[in-house]
Coordinates of C-alpha atoms and ligand atoms in Angstrom, one line a residue:
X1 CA -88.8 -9.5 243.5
X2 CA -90.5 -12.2 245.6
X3 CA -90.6 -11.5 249.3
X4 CA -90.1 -15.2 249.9
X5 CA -88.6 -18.2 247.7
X6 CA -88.1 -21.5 247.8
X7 CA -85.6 -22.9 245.4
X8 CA -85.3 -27.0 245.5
X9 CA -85.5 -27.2 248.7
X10 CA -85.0 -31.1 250.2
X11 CA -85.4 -31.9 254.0
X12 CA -84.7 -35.6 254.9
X13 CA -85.1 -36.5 258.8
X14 CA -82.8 -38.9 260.5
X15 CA -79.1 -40.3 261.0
X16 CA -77.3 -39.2 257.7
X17 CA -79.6 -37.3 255.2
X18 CA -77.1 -36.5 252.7
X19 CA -76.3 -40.0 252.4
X20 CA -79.9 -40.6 251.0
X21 CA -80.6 -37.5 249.4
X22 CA -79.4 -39.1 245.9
X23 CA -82.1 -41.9 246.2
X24 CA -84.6 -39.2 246.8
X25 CA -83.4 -37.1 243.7
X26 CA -83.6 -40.2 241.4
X27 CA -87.0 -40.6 242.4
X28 CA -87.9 -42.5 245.4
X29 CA -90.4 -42.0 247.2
X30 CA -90.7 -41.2 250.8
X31 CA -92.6 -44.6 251.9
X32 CA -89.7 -46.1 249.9
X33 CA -87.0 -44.6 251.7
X34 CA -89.2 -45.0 255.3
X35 CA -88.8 -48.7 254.4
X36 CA -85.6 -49.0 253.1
X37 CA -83.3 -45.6 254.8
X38 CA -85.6 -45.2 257.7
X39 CA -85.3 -42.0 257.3
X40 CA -88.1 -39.5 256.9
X41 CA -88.7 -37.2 254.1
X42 CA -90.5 -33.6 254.9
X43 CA -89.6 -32.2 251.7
X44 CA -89.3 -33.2 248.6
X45 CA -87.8 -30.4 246.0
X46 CA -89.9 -27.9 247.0
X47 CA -89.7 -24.2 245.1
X48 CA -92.4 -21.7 245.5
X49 CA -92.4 -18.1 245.3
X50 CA -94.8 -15.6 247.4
X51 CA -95.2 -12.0 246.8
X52 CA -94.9 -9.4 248.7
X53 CA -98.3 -8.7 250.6
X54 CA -100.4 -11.7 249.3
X55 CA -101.6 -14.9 251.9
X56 CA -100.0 -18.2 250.8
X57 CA -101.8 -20.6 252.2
X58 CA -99.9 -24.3 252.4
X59 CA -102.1 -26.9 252.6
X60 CA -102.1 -30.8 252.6
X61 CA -103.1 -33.6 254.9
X62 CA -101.5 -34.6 258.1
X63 CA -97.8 -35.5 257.9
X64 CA -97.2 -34.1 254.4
X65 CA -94.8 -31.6 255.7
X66 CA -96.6 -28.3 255.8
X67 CA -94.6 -27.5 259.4
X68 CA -91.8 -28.6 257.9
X69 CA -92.3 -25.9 255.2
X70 CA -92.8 -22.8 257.5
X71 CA -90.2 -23.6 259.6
X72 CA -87.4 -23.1 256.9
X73 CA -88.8 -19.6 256.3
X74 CA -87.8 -18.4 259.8
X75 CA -84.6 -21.0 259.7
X76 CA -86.1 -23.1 262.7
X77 CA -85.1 -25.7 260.4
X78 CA -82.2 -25.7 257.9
X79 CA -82.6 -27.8 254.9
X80 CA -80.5 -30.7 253.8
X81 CA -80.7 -29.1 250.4
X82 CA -81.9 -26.2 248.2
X83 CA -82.3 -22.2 249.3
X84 CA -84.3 -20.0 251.3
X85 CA -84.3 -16.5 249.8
X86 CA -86.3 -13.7 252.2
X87 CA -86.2 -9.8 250.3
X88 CA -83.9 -12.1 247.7
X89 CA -81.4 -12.9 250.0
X90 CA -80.4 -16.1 250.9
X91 CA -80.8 -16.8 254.8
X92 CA -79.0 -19.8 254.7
X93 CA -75.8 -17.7 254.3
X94 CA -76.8 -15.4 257.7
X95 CA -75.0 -14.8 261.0
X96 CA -76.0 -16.0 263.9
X97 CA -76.5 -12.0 264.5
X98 CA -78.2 -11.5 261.7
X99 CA -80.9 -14.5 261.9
X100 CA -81.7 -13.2 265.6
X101 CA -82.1 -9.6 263.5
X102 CA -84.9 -11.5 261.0
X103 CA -86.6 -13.2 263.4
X104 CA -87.2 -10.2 265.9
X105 CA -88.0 -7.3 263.3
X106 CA -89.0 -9.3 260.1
X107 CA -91.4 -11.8 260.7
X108 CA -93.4 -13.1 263.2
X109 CA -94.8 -16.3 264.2
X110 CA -98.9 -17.4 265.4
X111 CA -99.2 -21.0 266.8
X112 CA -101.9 -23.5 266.9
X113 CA -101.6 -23.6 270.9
X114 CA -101.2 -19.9 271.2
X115 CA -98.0 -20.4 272.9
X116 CA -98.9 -17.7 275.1
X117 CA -96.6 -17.0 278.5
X118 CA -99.4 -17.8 281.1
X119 CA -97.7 -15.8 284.0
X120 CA -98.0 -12.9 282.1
X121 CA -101.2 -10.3 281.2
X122 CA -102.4 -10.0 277.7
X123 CA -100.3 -6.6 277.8
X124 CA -97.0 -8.0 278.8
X125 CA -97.7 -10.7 276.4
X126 CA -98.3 -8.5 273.6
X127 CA -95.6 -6.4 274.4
X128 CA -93.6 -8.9 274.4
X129 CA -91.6 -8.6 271.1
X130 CA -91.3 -4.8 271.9
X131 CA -89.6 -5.4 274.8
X132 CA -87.1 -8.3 273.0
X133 CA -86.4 -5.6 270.6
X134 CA -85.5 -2.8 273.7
X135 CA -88.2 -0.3 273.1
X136 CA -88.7 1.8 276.0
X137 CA -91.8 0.4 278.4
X138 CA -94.2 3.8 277.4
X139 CA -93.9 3.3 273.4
X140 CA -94.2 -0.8 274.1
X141 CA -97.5 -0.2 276.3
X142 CA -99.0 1.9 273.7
X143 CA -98.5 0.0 270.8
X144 CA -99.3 -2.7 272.9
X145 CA -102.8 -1.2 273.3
X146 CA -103.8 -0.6 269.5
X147 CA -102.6 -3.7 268.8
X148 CA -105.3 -5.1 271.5
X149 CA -107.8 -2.7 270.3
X150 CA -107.0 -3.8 266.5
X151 CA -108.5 -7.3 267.9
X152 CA -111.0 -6.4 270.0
X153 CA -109.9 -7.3 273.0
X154 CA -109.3 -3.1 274.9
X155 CA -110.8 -4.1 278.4
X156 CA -109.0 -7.4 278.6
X157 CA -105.3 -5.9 279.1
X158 CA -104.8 -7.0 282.5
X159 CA -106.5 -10.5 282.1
X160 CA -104.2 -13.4 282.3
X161 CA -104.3 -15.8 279.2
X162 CA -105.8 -19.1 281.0
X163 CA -109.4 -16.1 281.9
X164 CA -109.7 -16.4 278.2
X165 CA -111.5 -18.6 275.7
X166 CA -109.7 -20.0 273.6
X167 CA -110.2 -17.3 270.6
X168 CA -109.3 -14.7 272.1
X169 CA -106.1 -16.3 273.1
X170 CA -105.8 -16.8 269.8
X171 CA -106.6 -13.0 269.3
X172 CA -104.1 -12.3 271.4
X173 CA -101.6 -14.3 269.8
X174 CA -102.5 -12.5 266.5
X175 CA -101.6 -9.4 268.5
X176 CA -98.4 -9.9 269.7
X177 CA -97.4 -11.3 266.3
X178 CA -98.3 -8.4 264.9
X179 CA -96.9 -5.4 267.3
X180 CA -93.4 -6.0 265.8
X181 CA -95.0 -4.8 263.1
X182 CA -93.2 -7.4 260.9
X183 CA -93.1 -7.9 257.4
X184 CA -94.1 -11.7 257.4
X185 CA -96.4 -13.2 259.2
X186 CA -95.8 -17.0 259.5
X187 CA -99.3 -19.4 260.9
X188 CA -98.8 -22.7 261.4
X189 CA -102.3 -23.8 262.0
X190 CA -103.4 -20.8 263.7
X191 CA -107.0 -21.4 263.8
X192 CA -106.9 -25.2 263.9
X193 CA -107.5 -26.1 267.5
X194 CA -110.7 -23.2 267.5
X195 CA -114.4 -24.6 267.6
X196 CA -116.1 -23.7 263.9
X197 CA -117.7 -20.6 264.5
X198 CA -114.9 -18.7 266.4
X199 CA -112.8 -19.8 263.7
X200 CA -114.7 -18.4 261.1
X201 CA -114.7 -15.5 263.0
X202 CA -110.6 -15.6 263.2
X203 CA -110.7 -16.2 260.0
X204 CA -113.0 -12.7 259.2
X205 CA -110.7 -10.7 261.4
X206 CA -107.8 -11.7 259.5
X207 CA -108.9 -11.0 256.4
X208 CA -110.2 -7.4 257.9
X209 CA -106.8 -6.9 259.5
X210 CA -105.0 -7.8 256.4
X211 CA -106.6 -5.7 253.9
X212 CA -105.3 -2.9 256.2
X213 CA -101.6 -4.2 256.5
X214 CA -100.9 -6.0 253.7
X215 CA -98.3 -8.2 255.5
X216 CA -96.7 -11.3 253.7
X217 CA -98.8 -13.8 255.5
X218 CA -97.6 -17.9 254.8
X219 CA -101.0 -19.5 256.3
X220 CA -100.8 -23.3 257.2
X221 CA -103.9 -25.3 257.7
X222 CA -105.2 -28.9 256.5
X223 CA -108.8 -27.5 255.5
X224 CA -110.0 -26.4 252.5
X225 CA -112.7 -24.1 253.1
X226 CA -109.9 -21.9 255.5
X227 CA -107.9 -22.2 252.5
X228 CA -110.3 -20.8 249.7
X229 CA -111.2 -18.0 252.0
X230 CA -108.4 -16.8 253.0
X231 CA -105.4 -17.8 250.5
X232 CA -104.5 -15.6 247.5
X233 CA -102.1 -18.5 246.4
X234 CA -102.4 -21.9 247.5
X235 CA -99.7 -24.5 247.6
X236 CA -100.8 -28.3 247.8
X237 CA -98.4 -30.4 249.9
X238 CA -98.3 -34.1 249.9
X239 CA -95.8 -36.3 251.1
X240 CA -93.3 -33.8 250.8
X241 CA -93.8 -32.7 247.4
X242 CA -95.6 -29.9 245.9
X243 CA -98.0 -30.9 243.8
X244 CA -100.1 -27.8 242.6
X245 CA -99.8 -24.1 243.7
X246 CA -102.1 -21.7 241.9
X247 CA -105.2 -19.2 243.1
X248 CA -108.5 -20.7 244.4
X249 CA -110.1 -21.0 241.6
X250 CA -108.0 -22.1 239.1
X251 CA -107.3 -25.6 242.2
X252 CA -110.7 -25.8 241.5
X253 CA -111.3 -25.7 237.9
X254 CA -107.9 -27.9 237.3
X255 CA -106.7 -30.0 240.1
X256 CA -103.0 -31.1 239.3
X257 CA -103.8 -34.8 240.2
X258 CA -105.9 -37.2 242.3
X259 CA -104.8 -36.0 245.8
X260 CA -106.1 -32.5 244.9
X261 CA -109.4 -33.4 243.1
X262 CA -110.1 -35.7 246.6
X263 CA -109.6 -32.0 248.4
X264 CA -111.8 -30.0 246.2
X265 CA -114.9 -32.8 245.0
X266 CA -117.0 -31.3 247.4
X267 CA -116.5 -27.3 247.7
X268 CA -119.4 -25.4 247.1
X269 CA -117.9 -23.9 243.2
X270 CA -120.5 -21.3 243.2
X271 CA -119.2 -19.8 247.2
X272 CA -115.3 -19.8 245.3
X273 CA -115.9 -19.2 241.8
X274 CA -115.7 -15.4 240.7
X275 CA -117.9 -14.1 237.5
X276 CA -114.4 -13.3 235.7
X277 CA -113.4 -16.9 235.8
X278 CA -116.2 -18.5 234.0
X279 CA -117.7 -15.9 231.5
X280 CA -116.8 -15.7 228.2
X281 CA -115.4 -12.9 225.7
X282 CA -117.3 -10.2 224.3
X283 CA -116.8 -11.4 221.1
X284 CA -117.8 -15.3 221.4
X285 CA -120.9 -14.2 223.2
X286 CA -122.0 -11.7 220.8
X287 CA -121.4 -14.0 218.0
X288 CA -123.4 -17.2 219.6
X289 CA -126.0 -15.2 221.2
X290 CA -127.1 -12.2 219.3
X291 CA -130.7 -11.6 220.6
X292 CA -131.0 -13.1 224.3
X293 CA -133.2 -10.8 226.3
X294 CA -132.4 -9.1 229.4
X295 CA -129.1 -9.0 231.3
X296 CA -128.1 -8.7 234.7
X297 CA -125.0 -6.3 235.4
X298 CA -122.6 -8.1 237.7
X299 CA -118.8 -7.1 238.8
X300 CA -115.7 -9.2 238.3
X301 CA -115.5 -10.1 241.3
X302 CA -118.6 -11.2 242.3
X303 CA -119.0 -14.9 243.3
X304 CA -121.1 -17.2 241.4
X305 CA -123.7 -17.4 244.7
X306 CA -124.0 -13.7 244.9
X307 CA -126.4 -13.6 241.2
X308 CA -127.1 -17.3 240.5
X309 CA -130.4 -16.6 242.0
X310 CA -131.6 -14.2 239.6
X311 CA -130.5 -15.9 236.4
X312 CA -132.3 -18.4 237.4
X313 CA -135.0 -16.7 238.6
X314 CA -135.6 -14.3 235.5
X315 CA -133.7 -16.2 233.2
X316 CA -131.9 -13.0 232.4
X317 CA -128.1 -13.1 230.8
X318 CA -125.2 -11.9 232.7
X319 CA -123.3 -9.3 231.9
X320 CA -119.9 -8.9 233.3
X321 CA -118.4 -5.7 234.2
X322 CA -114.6 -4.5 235.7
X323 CA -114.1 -1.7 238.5
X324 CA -114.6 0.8 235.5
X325 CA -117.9 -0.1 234.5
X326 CA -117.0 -2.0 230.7
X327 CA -118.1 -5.1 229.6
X328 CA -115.3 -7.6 230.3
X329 CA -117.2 -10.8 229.6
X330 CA -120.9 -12.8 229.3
X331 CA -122.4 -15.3 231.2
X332 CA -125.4 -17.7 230.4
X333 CA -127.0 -20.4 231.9
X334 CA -125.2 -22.9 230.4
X335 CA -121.8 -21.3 231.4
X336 CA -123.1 -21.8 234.9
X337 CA -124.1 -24.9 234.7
X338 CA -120.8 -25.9 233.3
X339 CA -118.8 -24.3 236.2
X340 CA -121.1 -25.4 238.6
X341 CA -120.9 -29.2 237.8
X342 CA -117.7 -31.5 238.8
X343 CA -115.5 -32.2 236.3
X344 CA -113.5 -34.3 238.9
Ligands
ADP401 N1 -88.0 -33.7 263.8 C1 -88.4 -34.6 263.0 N2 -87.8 -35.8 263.0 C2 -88.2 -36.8 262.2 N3 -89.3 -36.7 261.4 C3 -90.0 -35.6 261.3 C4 -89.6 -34.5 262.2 N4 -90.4 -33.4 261.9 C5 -91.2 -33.8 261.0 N5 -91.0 -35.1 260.6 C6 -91.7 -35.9 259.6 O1 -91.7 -35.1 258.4 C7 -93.0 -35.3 257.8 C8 -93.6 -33.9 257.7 O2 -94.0 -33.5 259.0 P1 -94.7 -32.1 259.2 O3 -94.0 -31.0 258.5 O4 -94.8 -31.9 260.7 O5 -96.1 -32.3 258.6 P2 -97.5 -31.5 258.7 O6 -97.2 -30.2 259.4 O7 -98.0 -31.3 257.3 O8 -98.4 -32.3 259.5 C9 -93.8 -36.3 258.6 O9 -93.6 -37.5 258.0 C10 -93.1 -36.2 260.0 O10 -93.3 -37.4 260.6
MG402 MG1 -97.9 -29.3 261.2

């Protein structure tokens, strides 16, 4: 079962969305209905399912409704049509009781301002949800503390939040949302106001953190690179509608349309392509190929970057190998330089 779904999902802003919502289902678009509703569409049928323990990542420009998205997850915004399933069950049907119940033990939330409470330390702050939730003041100070520690911030418990930069704030922020210990973790452009190399840094910790916790994390951000590094899934927003959802590399390889191959012309393929995803089968190799020379033993996993300098270096063949040592696949030159040119 899929920890989170969207199923059709429509949000139209202003006076009377239900009166418009018909136009949008027969196909208008949202610069149509601007003009002729004035009313403003955030989402446009939007399903998508995301597993339990994985990072979606949302991604689009500004404006195509990525905020819009998130917020129906935790019901800070109710949708003019469609369903919102968390564990399978649809929030849209819960109590006011039990919505307060999902959004203090279930899932927590990491802002792009940090939305930290200034007149408190970086304790009380990350203790915060603790205390929300009644735990006794010993049990909320210690988990408080690993929580800090799990960031690297143990000697800055006392500090207020304005004595900090702005990434550990943002560490901070990280922290409290995760001393709930909640299932989802829900960032709405968590590292988007950080200067490039503390947000790379952010970025690193996350990805440390989660390969410990394995919460379900819905990552928002407008930038690619964030997106290939950190997103197990990624769902393409634009104007409302989602236009591609699929892993990093196979955005990549097949952008759905225009919008996404603008996103992707100029990654770096060989930092985001893996060895799996461009070799080919035992069998075609062997058949093409019989007596190339040397080969160079490479893991699944590996990304292109990681052995492109030796095959070109020593011109040797590549052989691909899974977590058990067999030969899953080949790769020659000309498979790279395949990949590694834009299609797009
Ligand atoms: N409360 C609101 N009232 C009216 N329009 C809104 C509201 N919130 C968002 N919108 C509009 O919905 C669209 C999607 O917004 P948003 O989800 O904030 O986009 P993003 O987070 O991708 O920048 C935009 O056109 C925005 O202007
Ligand atoms: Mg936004």
């Amino acid at each position: 079962m899929p920890k989170i779904e969207l199923k059709n999902v429509y949000k139209i802003f202003g006076e009377d969305p239900q009166s418009v919502l018909p136009l949008l289902q027969e196909g208008a678009t949202k610069e149509e209905i601007l003009e002729e509703k004035d009313h403003t569409v955030g989402l446009d049928n939007v399903s998508l399912s995301i597993e339990e323990g994985e990072t979606f990542v949302c991604m689009g420009l500004s404006g195509s409704g990525k905020s819009t998205l998130i917020r129906h997850i935790n019901r800070l915004i109710d949708p003019t049509k469609g369903e919102v399933l968390v564990d399978g069950v649809n929030v849209l049907q819960f109590s006011e009781d039990e919505l307060l119940e999902l959004r203090r033990n279930e899932m927590s939330m990491v802002f792009q301002r940090f939305g930290l409470f200034p007149h408190k330390t970086v304790m009380e702050n990350v203790a915060y949800g603790l205390e929300v939730q009644g735990k006794p003041l010993e049990d909320r100070n210690s988990i408080a503390e690993d929580q800090i520690k799990a960031v690297g911030l143990n000697g800055f418990e006392h500090q207020y939040p304005s004595q900090l930069s702005g990434g550990m704030q943002q560490r901070v922020g990280l922290a409290r949302a995760l001393a709930t210990d909640p299932g989802i973790l829900l960032m709405d452009e968590a590292f988007s106001a950080l200067d490039p190399l503390i947000r790379s840094d952010m970025q690193t910790q996350l990805l440390d953190l989660q390969s410990k916790l394995h919460k379900t994390i819905v990552f928002i951000t407008h930038d690619l690179d964030e997106s290939l590094k950190l997103g197990d899934h990624i769902g393409i927003l634009h104007g409302g509608k989602l236009v591609q959802v699929g892993k990093p590399e196979e955005i990549i390889m097949n952008p759905a349309d225009d919008y996404v191959a603008a996103f992707v012309k100029d990654v770096n393929r060989a930092k985001v392509l893996r060895a799996k995803t461009i070799m080919q089968s035992p069998e075609t190799y062997t058949t093409k190929n019989k007596n190339s020379g040397k080969t160079l033993k490479v893991h699944e996993n590996n990304f292109i970057e990681e052995f492109l300098p030796q095959v070109l270096e020593k011109r040797v063949v590549v052989e691909v190998i899974d977590k058990d040592g067999n030969t899953s696949g080949f790769i020659t030159e000309k498979d790279l330089a395949q990949s590694l040119l834009t299609k797009n």
